Coordinates of C-alpha atoms in Angstrom, one line a residue:
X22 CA 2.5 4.8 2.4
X23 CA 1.6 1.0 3.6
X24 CA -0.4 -0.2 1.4
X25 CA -2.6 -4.2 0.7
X26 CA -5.2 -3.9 -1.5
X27 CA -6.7 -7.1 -2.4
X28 CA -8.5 -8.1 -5.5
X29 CA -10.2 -10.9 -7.3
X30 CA -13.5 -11.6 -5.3
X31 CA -16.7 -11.8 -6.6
X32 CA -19.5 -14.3 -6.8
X33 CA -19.4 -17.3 -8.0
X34 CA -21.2 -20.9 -7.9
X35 CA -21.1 -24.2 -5.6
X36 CA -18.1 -25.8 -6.8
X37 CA -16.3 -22.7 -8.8
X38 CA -13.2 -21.2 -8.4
X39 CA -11.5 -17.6 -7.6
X40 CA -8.2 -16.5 -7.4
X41 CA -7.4 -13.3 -5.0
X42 CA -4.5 -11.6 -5.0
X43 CA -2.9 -8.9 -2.6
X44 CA -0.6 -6.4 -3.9
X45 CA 2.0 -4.8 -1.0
X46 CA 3.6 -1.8 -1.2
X47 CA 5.1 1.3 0.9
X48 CA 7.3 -1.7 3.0
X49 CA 9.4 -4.5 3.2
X50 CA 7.2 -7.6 2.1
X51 CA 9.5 -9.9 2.1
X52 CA 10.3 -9.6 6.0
X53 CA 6.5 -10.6 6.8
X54 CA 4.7 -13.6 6.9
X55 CA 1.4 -13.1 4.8
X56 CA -1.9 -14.2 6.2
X57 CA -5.6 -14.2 4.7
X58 CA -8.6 -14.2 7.1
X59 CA -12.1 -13.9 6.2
X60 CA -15.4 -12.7 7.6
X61 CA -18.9 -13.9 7.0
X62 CA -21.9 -11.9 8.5
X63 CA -22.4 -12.2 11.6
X64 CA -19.1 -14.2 12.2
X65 CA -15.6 -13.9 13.8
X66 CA -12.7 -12.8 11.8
X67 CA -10.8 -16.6 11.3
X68 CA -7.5 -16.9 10.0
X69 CA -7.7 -19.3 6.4
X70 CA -4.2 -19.3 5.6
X71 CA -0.9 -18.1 5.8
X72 CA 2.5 -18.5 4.6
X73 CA 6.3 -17.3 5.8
X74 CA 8.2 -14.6 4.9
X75 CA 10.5 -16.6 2.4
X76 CA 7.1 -19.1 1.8
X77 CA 8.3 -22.2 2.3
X78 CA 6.0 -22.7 5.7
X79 CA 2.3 -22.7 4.6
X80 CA -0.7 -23.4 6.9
X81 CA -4.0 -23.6 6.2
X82 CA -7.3 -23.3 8.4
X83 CA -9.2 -27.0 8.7
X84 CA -12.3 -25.6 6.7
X85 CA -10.3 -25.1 3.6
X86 CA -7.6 -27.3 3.6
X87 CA -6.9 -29.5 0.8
X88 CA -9.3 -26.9 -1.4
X89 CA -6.9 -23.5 -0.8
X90 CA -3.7 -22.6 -1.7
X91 CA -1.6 -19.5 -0.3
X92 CA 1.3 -18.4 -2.2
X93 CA 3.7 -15.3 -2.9
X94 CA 5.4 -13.7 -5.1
X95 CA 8.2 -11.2 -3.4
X96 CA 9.9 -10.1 -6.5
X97 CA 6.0 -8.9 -7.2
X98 CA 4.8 -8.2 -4.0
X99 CA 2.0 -10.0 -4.6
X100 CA 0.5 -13.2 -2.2
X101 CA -2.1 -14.9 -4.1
X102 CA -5.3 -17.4 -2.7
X103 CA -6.3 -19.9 -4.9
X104 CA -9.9 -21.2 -4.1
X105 CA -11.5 -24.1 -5.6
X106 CA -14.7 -26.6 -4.9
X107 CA -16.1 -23.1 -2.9
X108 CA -19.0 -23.8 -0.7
X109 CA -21.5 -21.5 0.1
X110 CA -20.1 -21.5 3.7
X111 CA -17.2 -19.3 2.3
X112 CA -18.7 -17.1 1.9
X113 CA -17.4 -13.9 3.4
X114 CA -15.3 -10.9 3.0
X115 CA -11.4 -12.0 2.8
X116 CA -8.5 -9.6 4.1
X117 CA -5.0 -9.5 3.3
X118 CA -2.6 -9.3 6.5
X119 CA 1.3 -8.6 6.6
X120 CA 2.3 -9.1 10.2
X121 CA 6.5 -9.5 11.7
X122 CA 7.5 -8.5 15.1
X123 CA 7.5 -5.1 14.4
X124 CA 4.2 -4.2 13.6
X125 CA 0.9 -5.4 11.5
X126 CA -0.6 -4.3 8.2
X127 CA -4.2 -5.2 7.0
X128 CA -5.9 -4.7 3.6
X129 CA -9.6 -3.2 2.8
X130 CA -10.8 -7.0 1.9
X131 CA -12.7 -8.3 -1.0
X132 CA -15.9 -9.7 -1.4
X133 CA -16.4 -13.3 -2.2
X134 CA -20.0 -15.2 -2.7
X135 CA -20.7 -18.5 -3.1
X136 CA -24.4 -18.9 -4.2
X137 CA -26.3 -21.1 -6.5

């Protein structure tokens, strides 16, 4: 069974920290690129970051560069999204998302609040 299940959000103050992590299992990981998106209420889904199957290629969405970092972990199956100096503007609900030419998996996403 195909399975991403994200952990790690939670709420947190202007300027703080969090950490998720994605765990894969039931396929391959290490033939997908990994991607996080997130969702704020009332918003679009928007991609934040992603990285390549072997993760060497990383890219990051302008509204988070230089304060995220995406990285994996394929002897864990784990991808991990290190967030620091949060703003309350990311605020939202983040998703973990295997994708490859054959097909595309998404996780149940996990909560994250930035509030003073």
């Amino acid at each position: 069974q195909v399975q991403l299940v994200e952990s790690g959000g939670g709420s947190v103050q202007p300027g703080g920290s969090l950490r998720l992590s994605c765990a894969a299992s039931g396929f391959d990981v290490r033939t997908f690129s990994m991607n996080w998106y997130r969702q704020g209420a009332g918003k679009e889904r928007e991609l934040v970051a992603t990285i390549s199957s072997e993760g060497r290629r990383k890219n990051y969405g302008d509204s988070v560069k230089e304060r995220f970092t995406i990285s994996r972990d394929n002897a864990k199956k784990v991808v991990y999204l290190q967030m620091n100096s949060l703003k309350p503007e990311d605020t939202a609900v983040y998703y973990c998302n295997a994708r490859n030419s054959w097909g595309t998996y998404w996780g149940q996403g996990t909560q994250v609040t930035v509030s003073s």
